[in-house]
Coordinates of C-alpha atoms in Angstrom, one line a residue:
M3 CA 0.0 0.0 0.0
T4 CA 1.4 3.5 -0.9
Q5 CA 2.0 5.6 2.0
N6 CA 1.1 9.3 2.2
T7 CA 4.6 11.1 2.7
A8 CA 3.4 14.6 2.3
L9 CA 4.5 17.0 5.0
E10 CA 1.9 17.4 7.7
W11 CA 1.4 20.7 9.4
R12 CA -0.5 20.2 12.7
I13 CA -1.7 22.7 15.3
S14 CA -2.7 21.3 18.6
D15 CA -5.4 23.4 20.6
Q16 CA -4.9 21.7 24.0
L17 CA -2.0 21.5 26.2
I18 CA 0.3 18.6 25.4
S19 CA 2.1 16.6 28.1
Y20 CA 5.9 16.4 27.5
P21 CA 6.2 12.7 27.6
D22 CA 3.2 12.4 25.1
A23 CA 5.2 14.7 22.9
L24 CA 8.4 12.8 23.2
T25 CA 6.6 9.5 22.6
E26 CA 4.8 10.9 19.3
M27 CA 8.0 12.4 18.1
E28 CA 10.0 9.2 18.5
E29 CA 7.4 7.1 16.7
R30 CA 7.2 9.5 14.0
V31 CA 10.8 9.5 13.4
Q32 CA 10.9 5.9 13.1
A33 CA 8.3 6.1 10.6
I34 CA 9.8 8.8 8.6
R35 CA 13.1 6.9 8.6
A36 CA 11.2 3.8 7.2
G37 CA 9.3 5.6 4.6
E38 CA 6.1 5.1 6.2
A39 CA 5.2 8.7 7.2
G40 CA 5.7 12.1 5.9
E41 CA 7.5 14.9 7.5
L42 CA 5.7 16.8 10.4
V43 CA 5.8 20.4 11.7
W44 CA 3.8 20.2 15.0
L45 CA 2.8 23.5 16.7
L46 CA 1.7 23.1 20.4
E47 CA 1.8 24.3 23.9
H48 CA 2.8 22.6 26.9
P49 CA 1.9 22.7 30.6
P50 CA 4.6 24.5 32.8
L51 CA 7.6 22.3 32.9
Y52 CA 11.6 22.6 32.5
T53 CA 13.5 20.3 30.1
A54 CA 17.0 19.3 30.4
G55 CA 19.2 19.0 27.3
T56 CA 22.3 16.9 26.8
S57 CA 24.6 19.8 28.1
A58 CA 22.4 20.8 31.2
K59 CA 24.3 21.7 34.4
P60 CA 22.7 20.5 37.7
A61 CA 23.6 24.1 39.2
D62 CA 21.5 25.6 36.4
L63 CA 18.2 24.0 38.0
V64 CA 17.6 26.6 40.5
D65 CA 14.2 25.5 41.9
P66 CA 13.8 21.7 41.1
D67 CA 10.7 21.5 42.9
R68 CA 8.7 24.3 41.0
F69 CA 7.6 22.3 38.1
P70 CA 8.4 18.7 36.7
V71 CA 11.7 18.5 35.0
Y72 CA 12.1 16.1 32.0
D73 CA 15.1 14.7 30.2
A74 CA 14.8 16.0 26.8
G75 CA 17.3 14.1 25.0
R76 CA 18.0 17.0 22.6
G77 CA 21.0 19.4 22.7
G78 CA 21.3 22.4 24.7
Q79 CA 20.8 23.0 28.4
Y80 CA 17.7 23.8 30.7
T81 CA 14.5 25.2 29.1
Y82 CA 11.1 26.3 30.2
H83 CA 7.9 25.5 28.3
G84 CA 4.5 26.6 29.2
P85 CA 1.2 28.2 28.3
G86 CA 1.7 31.2 26.2
Q87 CA 4.8 29.9 24.4
R88 CA 4.4 28.7 21.1
V89 CA 6.4 25.4 20.6
G90 CA 7.3 24.0 17.2
Y91 CA 8.6 20.6 16.7
F92 CA 10.2 20.1 13.2
L93 CA 10.4 16.5 12.1
L94 CA 12.2 16.7 8.7
D95 CA 14.0 14.3 6.6
L96 CA 17.5 16.0 5.7
K97 CA 18.3 13.2 3.2
K98 CA 15.8 15.1 1.2
R99 CA 16.7 18.7 2.3
G100 CA 20.4 18.4 2.5
R101 CA 22.7 16.6 4.8
D102 CA 23.8 19.8 6.8
V103 CA 23.0 20.1 10.3
R104 CA 24.4 23.6 10.6
Q105 CA 22.4 24.7 7.7
F106 CA 19.2 23.1 9.3
V107 CA 19.8 25.0 12.8
Y108 CA 20.6 28.3 10.8
S109 CA 17.2 28.0 8.8
L110 CA 15.5 27.3 12.0
E111 CA 16.9 30.7 13.1
E112 CA 15.9 32.3 10.1
V113 CA 12.2 31.1 10.4
I114 CA 11.9 32.7 13.9
I115 CA 13.7 35.9 12.7
R116 CA 11.4 36.4 9.6
S117 CA 8.3 35.5 11.4
L118 CA 8.9 38.0 14.2
A119 CA 10.0 40.7 11.6
A120 CA 6.4 40.2 10.4
F121 CA 5.2 41.9 13.6
G122 CA 7.8 44.7 13.7
V123 CA 10.3 42.9 16.0
T124 CA 13.9 42.9 15.1
A125 CA 15.4 39.7 16.3
E126 CA 18.9 38.6 15.8
R127 CA 21.5 35.8 16.3
R128 CA 24.3 36.3 18.8
A129 CA 27.7 34.8 18.6
G130 CA 28.3 32.0 20.9
R131 CA 24.7 32.2 22.1
V132 CA 21.8 30.0 21.7
G133 CA 18.4 31.3 20.6
V134 CA 17.1 34.5 19.1
W135 CA 17.7 37.9 20.7
V136 CA 16.2 41.2 20.8
T137 CA 17.7 44.5 22.1
R138 CA 15.8 46.7 24.3
E139 CA 15.8 50.5 24.0
D140 CA 18.2 50.5 27.1
G141 CA 20.7 48.3 25.5
R142 CA 19.6 45.1 27.3
E143 CA 19.8 41.9 25.3
E144 CA 17.0 39.2 26.0
K145 CA 16.1 35.9 24.6
V146 CA 12.8 35.9 23.0
A147 CA 13.0 32.3 21.3
A148 CA 14.8 29.0 22.0
I149 CA 16.2 26.4 19.8
G150 CA 16.9 22.7 20.7
V151 CA 17.1 19.9 18.1
R152 CA 18.1 16.3 17.7
V153 CA 19.1 14.4 14.6
R154 CA 18.8 10.7 14.2
Q155 CA 20.0 9.3 11.0
W156 CA 19.3 12.6 9.2
V157 CA 15.7 12.9 10.5
T158 CA 15.3 16.0 12.8
Y159 CA 13.2 16.4 15.9
H160 CA 12.5 18.8 18.8
G161 CA 12.7 22.3 17.6
I162 CA 11.9 26.0 18.6
S163 CA 10.0 27.9 21.2
I164 CA 8.6 31.4 20.9
N165 CA 7.7 33.4 23.9
V166 CA 4.3 34.9 23.0
E167 CA 2.8 35.4 26.3
P168 CA 4.1 33.1 29.0
D169 CA 4.4 33.9 32.5
L170 CA 8.1 35.2 32.5
S171 CA 8.5 34.5 36.2
H172 CA 8.4 30.8 35.5
F173 CA 11.8 31.1 33.9
G174 CA 13.2 32.0 37.2
G175 CA 13.5 28.3 38.4
I176 CA 16.2 27.8 35.8
V177 CA 19.3 29.4 34.3
P178 CA 17.6 29.5 30.6
C179 CA 20.0 27.8 28.3
G180 CA 22.9 28.3 30.8
I181 CA 23.0 32.1 30.0
A182 CA 22.7 33.9 33.4
E183 CA 23.7 37.3 32.3
H184 CA 20.9 38.1 29.8
G185 CA 17.3 38.0 30.5
V186 CA 14.3 36.5 28.8
T187 CA 11.3 38.5 27.1
S188 CA 8.3 37.8 25.1
M189 CA 6.0 39.3 22.4
T190 CA 3.6 40.8 25.0
D191 CA 6.5 42.0 27.2
L192 CA 7.7 43.9 24.0
G193 CA 4.3 45.6 23.7
L194 CA 3.1 43.4 20.9
P195 CA 0.2 41.2 22.2
I196 CA -0.4 38.9 19.3
T197 CA -2.2 35.7 19.3
M198 CA -1.1 32.2 18.6
D199 CA -3.3 32.1 15.7
D200 CA -1.6 35.2 14.4
L201 CA 1.9 33.7 14.6
D202 CA 0.9 30.3 13.3
V203 CA -0.2 31.9 10.0
V204 CA 3.1 33.8 9.7
L205 CA 5.0 30.7 10.6
K206 CA 3.7 28.6 8.1
D207 CA 4.1 31.2 5.3
V208 CA 7.9 31.5 6.5
F209 CA 8.5 28.0 6.7
D210 CA 7.4 27.6 3.0
E211 CA 9.9 30.3 2.2
V212 CA 12.8 29.1 4.2
F213 CA 12.3 25.2 3.9
G214 CA 9.4 24.6 1.6
L215 CA 6.2 22.8 2.4
E216 CA 7.3 20.2 -0.3
S217 CA 10.7 18.7 0.4
R218 CA 13.5 20.5 -1.4
P219 CA 17.3 21.4 -0.6
M220 CA 17.7 24.1 2.1
Y221 CA 19.3 27.0 0.4
L222 CA 20.3 29.6 3.0
E223 CA 24.1 30.3 3.2
V224 CA 25.3 29.9 6.7
Q225 CA 26.6 33.4 7.8
P226 CA 28.8 33.1 11.0
A227 CA 27.8 35.8 13.6
P228 CA 30.6 38.4 14.0
D229 CA 33.8 37.6 16.1
S230 CA 32.5 33.9 16.5
K231 CA 34.4 30.9 15.7
P232 CA 33.1 28.7 12.8
A233 CA 30.4 26.4 13.8
K234 CA 31.1 22.6 13.9
L235 CA 29.3 19.6 13.8
P236 CA 29.2 17.7 17.4
Y237 CA 32.7 16.6 18.5
E238 CA 34.2 17.6 15.0
A239 CA 37.8 18.9 15.6
M240 CA 38.8 22.0 13.7
P241 CA 42.6 22.5 12.8
T242 CA 44.5 25.1 14.5
E243 CA 47.1 27.4 13.0
D244 CA 49.9 24.8 14.1
G245 CA 48.1 21.8 12.7
M246 CA 46.8 20.6 16.0
Q247 CA 43.1 19.8 16.6
D248 CA 41.0 22.3 18.5
T249 CA 38.2 20.7 20.3
S250 CA 37.5 23.8 22.5
N251 CA 34.5 24.9 20.7
P252 CA 32.1 22.1 19.5
I253 CA 28.7 23.0 17.9
E254 CA 27.0 21.5 21.1
D255 CA 28.4 24.5 22.9
T256 CA 27.1 27.2 20.6
H257 CA 24.1 25.4 19.0
P258 CA 21.9 22.9 20.8
V259 CA 22.4 20.2 18.1
F260 CA 23.1 16.5 19.1
Q261 CA 23.6 14.1 16.2
V262 CA 23.4 10.2 16.6

């Protein structure tokens, strides 16, 4: 029997438990790898919780009893998810889109940046920092969106979270993504109280621009942030000027990617 392998764009209206989401993603990844299901972009919200990535430091879990804490299995450190935050899980087949993890992460960042630009927000990448950032009028830099992905045999899962109208005090139980010196903001905090429906419409249009609703090779050229070292695949050693191998800056430290 011929399987439908077209990309599915799914929006869940109810809060989805994190374990249920993990199970759904794991099963879908297996089906995509087997050619039994199409790619999936899944937009949802979670109840309040913290997730720990593969680089999470115990000291960054400031209040471990505040909300449930889950081992996410993705790259990155501690992240908060909760109502008012648009989570987007991207289960894509990079064998069809180009086997380049750095380009995939860069393209995810671009989806966020272009989507927020549609609402008048200037969001940017920052050298050596995970996520997408805005600069307030007083010069403070705050994170408005997070990224954490995993890639299994060239099928991606996990994805992004954009702060629309979450309770920002909930981020106080962790050091978000291990970055203590900068704060967290949201669209509402920036004076732009958009709805999830507003954002979802834009996300789909921008995803089509950047990735394509029908599978096609990724086309964006990765541009390193100013003054940053070139991004590398996990555990890949870059040659130094004297020919030795530099293992001090793996992509796991600068981009939340974990390849197996």
